[in-house]
PDB file of C-alpha atoms in Angstrom:
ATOM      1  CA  UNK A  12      -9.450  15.381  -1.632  1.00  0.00           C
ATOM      2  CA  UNK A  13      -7.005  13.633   0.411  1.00  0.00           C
ATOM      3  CA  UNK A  14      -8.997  11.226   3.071  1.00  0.00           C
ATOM      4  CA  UNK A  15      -5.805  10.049   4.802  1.00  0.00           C
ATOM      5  CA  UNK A  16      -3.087  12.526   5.878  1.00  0.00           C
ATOM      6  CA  UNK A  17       0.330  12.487   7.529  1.00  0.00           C
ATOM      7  CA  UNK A  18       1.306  16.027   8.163  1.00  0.00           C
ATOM      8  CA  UNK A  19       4.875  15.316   9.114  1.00  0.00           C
ATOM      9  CA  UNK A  20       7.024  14.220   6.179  1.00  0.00           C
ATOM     10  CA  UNK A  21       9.691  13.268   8.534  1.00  0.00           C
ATOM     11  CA  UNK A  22      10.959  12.376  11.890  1.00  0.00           C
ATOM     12  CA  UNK A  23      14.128  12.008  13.668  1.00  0.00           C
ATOM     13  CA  UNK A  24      14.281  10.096  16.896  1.00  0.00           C
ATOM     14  CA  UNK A  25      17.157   9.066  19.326  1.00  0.00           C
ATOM     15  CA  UNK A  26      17.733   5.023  19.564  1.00  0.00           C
ATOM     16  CA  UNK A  27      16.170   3.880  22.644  1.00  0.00           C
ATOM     17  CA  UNK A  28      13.341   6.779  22.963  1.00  0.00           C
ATOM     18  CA  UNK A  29      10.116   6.522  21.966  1.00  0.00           C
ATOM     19  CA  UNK A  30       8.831   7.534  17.785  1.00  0.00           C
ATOM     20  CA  UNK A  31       5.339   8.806  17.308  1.00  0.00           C
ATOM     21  CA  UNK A  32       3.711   8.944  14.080  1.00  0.00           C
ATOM     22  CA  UNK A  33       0.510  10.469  13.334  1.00  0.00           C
ATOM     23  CA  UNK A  34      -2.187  10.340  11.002  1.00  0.00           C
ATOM     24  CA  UNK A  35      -5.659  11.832  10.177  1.00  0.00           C
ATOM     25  CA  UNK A  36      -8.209  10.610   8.453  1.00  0.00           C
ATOM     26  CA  UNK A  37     -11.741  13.054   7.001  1.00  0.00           C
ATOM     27  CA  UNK A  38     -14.089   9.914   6.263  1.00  0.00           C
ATOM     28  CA  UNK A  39     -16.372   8.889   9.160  1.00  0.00           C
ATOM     29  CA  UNK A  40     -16.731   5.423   6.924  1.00  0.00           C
ATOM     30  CA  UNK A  41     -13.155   4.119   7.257  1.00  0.00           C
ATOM     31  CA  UNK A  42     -13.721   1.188   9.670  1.00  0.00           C
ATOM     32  CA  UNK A  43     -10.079  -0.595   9.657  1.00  0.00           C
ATOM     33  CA  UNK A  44      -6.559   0.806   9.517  1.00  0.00           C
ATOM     34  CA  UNK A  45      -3.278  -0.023   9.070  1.00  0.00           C
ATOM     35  CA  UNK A  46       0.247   0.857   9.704  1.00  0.00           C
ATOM     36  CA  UNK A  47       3.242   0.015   6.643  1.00  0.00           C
ATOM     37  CA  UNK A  48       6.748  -0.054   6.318  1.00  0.00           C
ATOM     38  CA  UNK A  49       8.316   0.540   3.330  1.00  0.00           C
ATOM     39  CA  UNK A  50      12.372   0.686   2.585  1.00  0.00           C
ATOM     40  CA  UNK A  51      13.210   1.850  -0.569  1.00  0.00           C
ATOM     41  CA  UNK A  52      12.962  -0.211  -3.732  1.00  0.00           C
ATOM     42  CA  UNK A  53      10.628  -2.516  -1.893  1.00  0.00           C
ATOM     43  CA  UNK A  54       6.980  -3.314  -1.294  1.00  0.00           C
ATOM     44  CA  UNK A  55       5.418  -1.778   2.020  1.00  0.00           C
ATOM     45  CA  UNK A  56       5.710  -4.671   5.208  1.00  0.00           C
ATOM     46  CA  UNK A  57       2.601  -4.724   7.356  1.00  0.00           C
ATOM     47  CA  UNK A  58       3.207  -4.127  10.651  1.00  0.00           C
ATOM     48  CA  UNK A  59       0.052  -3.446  12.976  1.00  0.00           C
ATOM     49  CA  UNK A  60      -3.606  -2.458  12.582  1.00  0.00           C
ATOM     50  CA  UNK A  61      -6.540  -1.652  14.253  1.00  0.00           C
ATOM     51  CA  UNK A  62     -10.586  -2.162  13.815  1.00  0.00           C
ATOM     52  CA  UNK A  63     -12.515   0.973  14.651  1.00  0.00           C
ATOM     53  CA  UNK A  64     -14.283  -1.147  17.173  1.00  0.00           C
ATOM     54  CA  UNK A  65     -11.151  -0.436  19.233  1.00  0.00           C
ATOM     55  CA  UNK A  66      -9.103   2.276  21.027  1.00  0.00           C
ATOM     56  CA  UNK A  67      -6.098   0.483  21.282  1.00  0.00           C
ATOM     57  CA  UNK A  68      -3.908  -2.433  20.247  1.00  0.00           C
ATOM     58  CA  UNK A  69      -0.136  -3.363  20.954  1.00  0.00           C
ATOM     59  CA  UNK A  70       2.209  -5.618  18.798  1.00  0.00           C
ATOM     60  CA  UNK A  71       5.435  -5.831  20.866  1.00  0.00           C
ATOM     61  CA  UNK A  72       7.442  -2.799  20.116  1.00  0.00           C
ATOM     62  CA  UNK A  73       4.155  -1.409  18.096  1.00  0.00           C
ATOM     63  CA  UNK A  74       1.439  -0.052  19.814  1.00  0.00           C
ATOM     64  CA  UNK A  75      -1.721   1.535  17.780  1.00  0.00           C
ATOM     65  CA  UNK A  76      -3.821   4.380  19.053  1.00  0.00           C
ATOM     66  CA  UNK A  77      -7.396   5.031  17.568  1.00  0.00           C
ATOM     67  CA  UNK A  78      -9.148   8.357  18.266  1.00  0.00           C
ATOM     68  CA  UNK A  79     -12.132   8.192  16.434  1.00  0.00           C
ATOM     69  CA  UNK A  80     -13.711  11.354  17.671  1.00  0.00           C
ATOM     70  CA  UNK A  81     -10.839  13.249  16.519  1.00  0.00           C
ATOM     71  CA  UNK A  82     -10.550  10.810  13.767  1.00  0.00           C
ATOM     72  CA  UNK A  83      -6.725  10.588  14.540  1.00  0.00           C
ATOM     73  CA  UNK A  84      -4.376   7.247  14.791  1.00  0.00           C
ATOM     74  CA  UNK A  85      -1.294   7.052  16.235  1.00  0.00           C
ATOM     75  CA  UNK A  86       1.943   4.329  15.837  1.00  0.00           C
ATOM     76  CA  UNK A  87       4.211   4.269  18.795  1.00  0.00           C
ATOM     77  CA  UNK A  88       7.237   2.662  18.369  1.00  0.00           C
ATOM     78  CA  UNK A  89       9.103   1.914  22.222  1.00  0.00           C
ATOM     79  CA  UNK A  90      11.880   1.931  22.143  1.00  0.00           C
ATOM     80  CA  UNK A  91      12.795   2.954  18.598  1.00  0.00           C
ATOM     81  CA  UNK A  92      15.976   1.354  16.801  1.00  0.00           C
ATOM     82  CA  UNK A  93      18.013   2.087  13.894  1.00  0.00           C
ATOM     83  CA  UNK A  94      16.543  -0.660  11.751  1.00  0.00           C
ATOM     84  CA  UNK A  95      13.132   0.960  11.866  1.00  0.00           C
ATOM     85  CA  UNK A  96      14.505   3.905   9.593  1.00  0.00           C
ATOM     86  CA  UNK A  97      11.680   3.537   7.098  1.00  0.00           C
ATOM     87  CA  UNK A  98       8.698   5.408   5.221  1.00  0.00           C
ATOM     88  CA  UNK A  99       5.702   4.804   7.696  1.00  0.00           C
ATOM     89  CA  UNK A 100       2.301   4.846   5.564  1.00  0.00           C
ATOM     90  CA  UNK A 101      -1.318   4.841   7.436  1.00  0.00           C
ATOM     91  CA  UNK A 102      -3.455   3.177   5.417  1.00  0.00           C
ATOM     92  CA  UNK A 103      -7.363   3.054   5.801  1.00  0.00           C
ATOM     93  CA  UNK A 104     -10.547   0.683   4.434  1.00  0.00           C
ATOM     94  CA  UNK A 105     -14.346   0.936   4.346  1.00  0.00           C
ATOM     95  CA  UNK A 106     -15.218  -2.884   4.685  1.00  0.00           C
ATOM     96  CA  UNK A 107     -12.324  -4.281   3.266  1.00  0.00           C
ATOM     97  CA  UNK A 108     -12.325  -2.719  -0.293  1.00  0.00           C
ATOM     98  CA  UNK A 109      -8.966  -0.226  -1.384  1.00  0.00           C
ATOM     99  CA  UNK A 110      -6.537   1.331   0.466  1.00  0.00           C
ATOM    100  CA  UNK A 111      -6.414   4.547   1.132  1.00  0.00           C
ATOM    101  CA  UNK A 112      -2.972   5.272   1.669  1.00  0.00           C
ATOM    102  CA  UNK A 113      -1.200   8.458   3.355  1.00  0.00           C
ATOM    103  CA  UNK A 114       1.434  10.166   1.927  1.00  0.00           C
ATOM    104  CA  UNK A 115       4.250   8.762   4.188  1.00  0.00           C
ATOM    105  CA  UNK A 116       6.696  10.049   7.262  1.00  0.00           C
ATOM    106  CA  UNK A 117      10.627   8.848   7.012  1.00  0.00           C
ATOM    107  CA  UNK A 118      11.638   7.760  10.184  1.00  0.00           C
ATOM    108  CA  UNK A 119      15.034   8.578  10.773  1.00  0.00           C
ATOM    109  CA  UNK A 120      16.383   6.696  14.211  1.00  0.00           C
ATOM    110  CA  UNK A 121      19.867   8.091  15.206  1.00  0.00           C
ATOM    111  CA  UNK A 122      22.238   5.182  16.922  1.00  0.00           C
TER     112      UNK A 122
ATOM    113  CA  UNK B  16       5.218 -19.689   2.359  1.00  0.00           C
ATOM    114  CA  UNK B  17       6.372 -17.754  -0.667  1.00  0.00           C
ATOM    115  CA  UNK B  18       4.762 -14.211   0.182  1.00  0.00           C
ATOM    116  CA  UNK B  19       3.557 -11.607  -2.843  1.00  0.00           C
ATOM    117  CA  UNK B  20       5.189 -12.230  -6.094  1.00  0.00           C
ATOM    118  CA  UNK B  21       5.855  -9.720  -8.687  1.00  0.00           C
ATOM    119  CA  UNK B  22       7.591  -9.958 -12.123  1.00  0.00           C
ATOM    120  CA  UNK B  23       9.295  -8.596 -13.834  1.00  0.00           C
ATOM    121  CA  UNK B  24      10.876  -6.234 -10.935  1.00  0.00           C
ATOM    122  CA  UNK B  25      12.269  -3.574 -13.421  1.00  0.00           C
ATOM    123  CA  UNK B  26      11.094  -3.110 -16.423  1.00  0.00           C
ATOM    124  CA  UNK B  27      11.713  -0.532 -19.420  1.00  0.00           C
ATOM    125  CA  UNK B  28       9.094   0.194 -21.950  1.00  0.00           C
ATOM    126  CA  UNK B  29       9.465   2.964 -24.905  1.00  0.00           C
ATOM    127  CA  UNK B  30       6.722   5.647 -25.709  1.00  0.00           C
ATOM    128  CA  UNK B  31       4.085   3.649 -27.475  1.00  0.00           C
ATOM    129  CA  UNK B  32       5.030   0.185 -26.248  1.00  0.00           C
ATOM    130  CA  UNK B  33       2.643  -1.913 -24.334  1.00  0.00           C
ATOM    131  CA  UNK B  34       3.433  -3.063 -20.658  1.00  0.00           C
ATOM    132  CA  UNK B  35       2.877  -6.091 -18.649  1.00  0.00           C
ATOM    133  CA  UNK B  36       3.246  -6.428 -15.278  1.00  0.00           C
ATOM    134  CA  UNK B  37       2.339 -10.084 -13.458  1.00  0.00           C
ATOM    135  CA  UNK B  38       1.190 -10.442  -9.754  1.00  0.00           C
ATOM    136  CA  UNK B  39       0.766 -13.925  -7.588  1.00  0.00           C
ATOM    137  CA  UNK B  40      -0.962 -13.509  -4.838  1.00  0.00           C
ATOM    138  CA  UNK B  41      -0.217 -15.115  -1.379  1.00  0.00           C
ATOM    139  CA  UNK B  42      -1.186 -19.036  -1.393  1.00  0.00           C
ATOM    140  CA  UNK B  43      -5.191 -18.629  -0.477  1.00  0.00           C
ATOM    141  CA  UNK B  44      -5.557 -15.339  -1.495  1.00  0.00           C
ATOM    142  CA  UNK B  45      -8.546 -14.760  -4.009  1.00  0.00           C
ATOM    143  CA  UNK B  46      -8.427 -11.329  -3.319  1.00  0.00           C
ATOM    144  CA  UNK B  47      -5.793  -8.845  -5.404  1.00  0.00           C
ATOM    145  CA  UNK B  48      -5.174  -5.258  -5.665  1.00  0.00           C
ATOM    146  CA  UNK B  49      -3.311  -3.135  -7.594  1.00  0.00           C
ATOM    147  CA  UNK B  50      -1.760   0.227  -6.356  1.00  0.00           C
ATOM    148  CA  UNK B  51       0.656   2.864  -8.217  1.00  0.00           C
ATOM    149  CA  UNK B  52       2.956   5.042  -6.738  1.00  0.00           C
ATOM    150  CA  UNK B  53       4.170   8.087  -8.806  1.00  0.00           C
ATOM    151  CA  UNK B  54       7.628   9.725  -7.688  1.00  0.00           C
ATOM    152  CA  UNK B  55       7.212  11.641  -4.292  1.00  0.00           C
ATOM    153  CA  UNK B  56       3.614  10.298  -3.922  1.00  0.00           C
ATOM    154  CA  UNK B  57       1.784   7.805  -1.568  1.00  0.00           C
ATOM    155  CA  UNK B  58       0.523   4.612  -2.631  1.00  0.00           C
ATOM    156  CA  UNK B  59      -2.788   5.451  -4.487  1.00  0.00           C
ATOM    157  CA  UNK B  60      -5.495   2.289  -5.856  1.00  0.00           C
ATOM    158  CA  UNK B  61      -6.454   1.089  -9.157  1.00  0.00           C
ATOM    159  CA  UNK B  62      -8.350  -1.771  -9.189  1.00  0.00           C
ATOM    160  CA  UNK B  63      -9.099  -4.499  -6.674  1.00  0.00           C
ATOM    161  CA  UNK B  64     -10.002  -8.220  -8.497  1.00  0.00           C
ATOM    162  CA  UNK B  65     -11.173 -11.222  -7.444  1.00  0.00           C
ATOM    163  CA  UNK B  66     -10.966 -14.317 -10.060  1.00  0.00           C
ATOM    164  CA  UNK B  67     -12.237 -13.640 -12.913  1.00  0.00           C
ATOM    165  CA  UNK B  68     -13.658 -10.365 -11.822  1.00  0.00           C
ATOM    166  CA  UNK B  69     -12.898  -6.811 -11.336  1.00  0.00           C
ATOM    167  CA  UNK B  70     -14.532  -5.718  -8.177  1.00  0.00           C
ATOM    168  CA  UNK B  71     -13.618  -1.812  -8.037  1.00  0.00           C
ATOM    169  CA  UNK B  72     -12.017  -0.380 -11.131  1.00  0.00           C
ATOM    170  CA  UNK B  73     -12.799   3.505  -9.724  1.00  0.00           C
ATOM    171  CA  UNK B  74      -8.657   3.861  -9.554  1.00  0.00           C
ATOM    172  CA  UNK B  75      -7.694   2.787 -12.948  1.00  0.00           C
ATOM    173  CA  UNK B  76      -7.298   5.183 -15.566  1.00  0.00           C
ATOM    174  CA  UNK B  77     -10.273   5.148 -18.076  1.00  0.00           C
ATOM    175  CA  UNK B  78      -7.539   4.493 -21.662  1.00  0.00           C
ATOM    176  CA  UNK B  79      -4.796   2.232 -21.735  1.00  0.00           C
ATOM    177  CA  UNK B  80      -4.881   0.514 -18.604  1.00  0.00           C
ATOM    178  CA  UNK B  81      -6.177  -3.326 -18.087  1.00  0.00           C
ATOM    179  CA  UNK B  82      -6.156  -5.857 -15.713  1.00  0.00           C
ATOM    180  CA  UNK B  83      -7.204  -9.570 -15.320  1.00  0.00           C
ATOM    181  CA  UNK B  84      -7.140 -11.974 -13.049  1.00  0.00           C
ATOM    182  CA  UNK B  85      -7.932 -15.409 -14.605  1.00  0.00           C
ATOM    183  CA  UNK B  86      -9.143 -19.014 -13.046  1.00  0.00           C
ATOM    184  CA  UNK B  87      -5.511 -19.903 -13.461  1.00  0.00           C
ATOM    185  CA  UNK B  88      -2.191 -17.952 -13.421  1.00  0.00           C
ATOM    186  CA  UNK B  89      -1.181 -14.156 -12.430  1.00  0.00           C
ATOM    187  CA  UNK B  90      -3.083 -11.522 -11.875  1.00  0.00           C
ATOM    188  CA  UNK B  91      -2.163  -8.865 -15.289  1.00  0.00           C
ATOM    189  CA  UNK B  92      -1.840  -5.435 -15.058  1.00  0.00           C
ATOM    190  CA  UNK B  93      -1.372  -4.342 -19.250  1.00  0.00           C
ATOM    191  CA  UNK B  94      -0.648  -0.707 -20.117  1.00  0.00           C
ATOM    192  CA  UNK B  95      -0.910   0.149 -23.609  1.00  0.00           C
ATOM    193  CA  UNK B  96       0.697   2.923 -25.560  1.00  0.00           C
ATOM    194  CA  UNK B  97       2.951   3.622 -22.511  1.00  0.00           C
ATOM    195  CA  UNK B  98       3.595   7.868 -21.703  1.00  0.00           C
ATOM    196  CA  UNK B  99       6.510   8.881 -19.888  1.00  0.00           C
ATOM    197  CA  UNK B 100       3.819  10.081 -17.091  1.00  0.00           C
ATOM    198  CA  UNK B 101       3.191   6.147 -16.773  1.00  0.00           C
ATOM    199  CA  UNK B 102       6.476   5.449 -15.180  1.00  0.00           C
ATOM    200  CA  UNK B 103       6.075   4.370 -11.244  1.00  0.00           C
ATOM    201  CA  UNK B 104       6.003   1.445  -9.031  1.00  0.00           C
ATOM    202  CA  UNK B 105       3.061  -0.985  -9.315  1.00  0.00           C
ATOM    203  CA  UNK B 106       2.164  -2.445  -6.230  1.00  0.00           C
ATOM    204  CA  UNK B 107      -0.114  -5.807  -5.991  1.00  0.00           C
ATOM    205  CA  UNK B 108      -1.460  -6.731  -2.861  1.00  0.00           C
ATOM    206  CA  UNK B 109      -3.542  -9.402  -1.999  1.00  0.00           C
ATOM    207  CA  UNK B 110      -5.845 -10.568   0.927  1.00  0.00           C
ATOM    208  CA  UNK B 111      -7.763 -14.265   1.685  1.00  0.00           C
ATOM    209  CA  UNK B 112     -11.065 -12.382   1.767  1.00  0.00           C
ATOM    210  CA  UNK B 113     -12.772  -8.823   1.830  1.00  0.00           C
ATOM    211  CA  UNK B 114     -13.609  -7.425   5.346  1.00  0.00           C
ATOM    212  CA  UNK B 115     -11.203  -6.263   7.908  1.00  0.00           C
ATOM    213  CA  UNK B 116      -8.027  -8.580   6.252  1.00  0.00           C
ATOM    214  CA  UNK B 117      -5.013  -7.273   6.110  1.00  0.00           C
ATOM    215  CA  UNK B 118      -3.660  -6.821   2.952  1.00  0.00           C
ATOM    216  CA  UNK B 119       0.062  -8.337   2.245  1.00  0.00           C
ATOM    217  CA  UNK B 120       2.130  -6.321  -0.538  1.00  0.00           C
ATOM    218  CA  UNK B 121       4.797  -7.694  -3.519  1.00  0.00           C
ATOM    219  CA  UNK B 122       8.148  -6.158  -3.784  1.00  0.00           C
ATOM    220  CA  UNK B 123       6.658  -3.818  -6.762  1.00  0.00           C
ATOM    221  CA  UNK B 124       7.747  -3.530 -10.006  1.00  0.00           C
ATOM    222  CA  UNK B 125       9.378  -0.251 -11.031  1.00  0.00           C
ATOM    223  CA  UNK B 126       8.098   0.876 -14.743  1.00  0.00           C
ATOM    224  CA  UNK B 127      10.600   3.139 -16.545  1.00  0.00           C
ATOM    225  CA  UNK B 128       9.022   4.676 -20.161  1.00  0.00           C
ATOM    226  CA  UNK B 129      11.845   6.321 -22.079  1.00  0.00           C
TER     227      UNK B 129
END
């Protein structure tokens, strides 16, 4: 049963325009989440998250949208660069414990 | 402020050998966690430790698989009798507390069982 999902394995974006990932979550529990980088052959990079106690929260370039009536987040990335080509991973917690990861979008942003 | 560190970063085990893998967590972080991805997979958890406790083993396979994390020195993550099926990346992450804290990741280290 897979609690966190990213339906769109991939993404290509024009540098300079705006990169939306999205990401879906099943259990009503999850009450902080979390957006990762990863390149390969590395460990994922933080980069934003988000307590369930909000709707919103921005991080420079990064902005986080929580709907938790459609149990939905969102990572906007304005405007998107080459050097953000990466696997994005959502990532979700009930009180701090494990990660519950997503299975990852590649970000492709064309120069 | 050193981040994450993993060792050894690559490491190559035959069927039947045992595997170590070694995890320092973040200076004041009592808090680690160990994750495995398989090829083509997401990140998935195995077992979340604080010193000299294991907190939430549900993600750690029931044979085989250990960990540890003692008063002093790395966290351990020891497979025994390593399967071909056990070759991924092992992930340790590690927090300052439970609760909504972020949680920082090592580089990995990439397990290869011939």
């Amino acid at each position: 049963d897979q609690q966190v999902k990213q339906n769109s394995p991939s993404l290509s974006v024009q540098e300079g325009r705006i990169s939306i990932l999205n990401c879906d979550y099943t259990n009503s529990m999850f009450d902080y989440f979390l957006w990762y980088k990863k390149y390969p052959a590395e460990g994922p990079t933080f980069l934003i998250s988000i307590s369930s106690i909000k709707d919103k929260n921005e991080d420079g370039r990064f902005t986080v949208f929580l709907n938790k009536s459609a149990k939905h987040l969102s990572l906007h990335i304005v405007p998107s660069q080459p050097g953000d080509s990466a696997v994005y991973f959502c990532a979700a917690t009930v009180a701090g414990n494990m990660l519950t990861f997503g299975g990852g979008t590649r970000l492709m942003v064309k120069p | 402020n050193a981040g994450v560190m993993q060792n050894p970063r690559h490491l190559v085990r035959r069927r039947g050998q045992e595997a170590r893998l070694r995890c320092s967590p973040m200076k004041g972080h009592s808090h680690v966690y160990w994750y495995r991805q398989l090829p083509e997979e997401g990140l998935k958890f195995m077992v979340y430790l604080q010193k000299e406790n294991i907190i939430d083993e549900s993600g750690m396979p029931k044979e085989r698989f250990s960990a540890e994390f003692p008063k002093e020195g790395p966290s351990i993550l020891r497979i025994q009798q390593v399967v071909r099926g056990d070759s991924a990346a092992y992930f340790c992450a590690s927090s300052p507390g439970s609760g909504r804290e972020t949680q920082y990741f090592g580089p990995g280290t990439r397990l290869l069982v011939l």
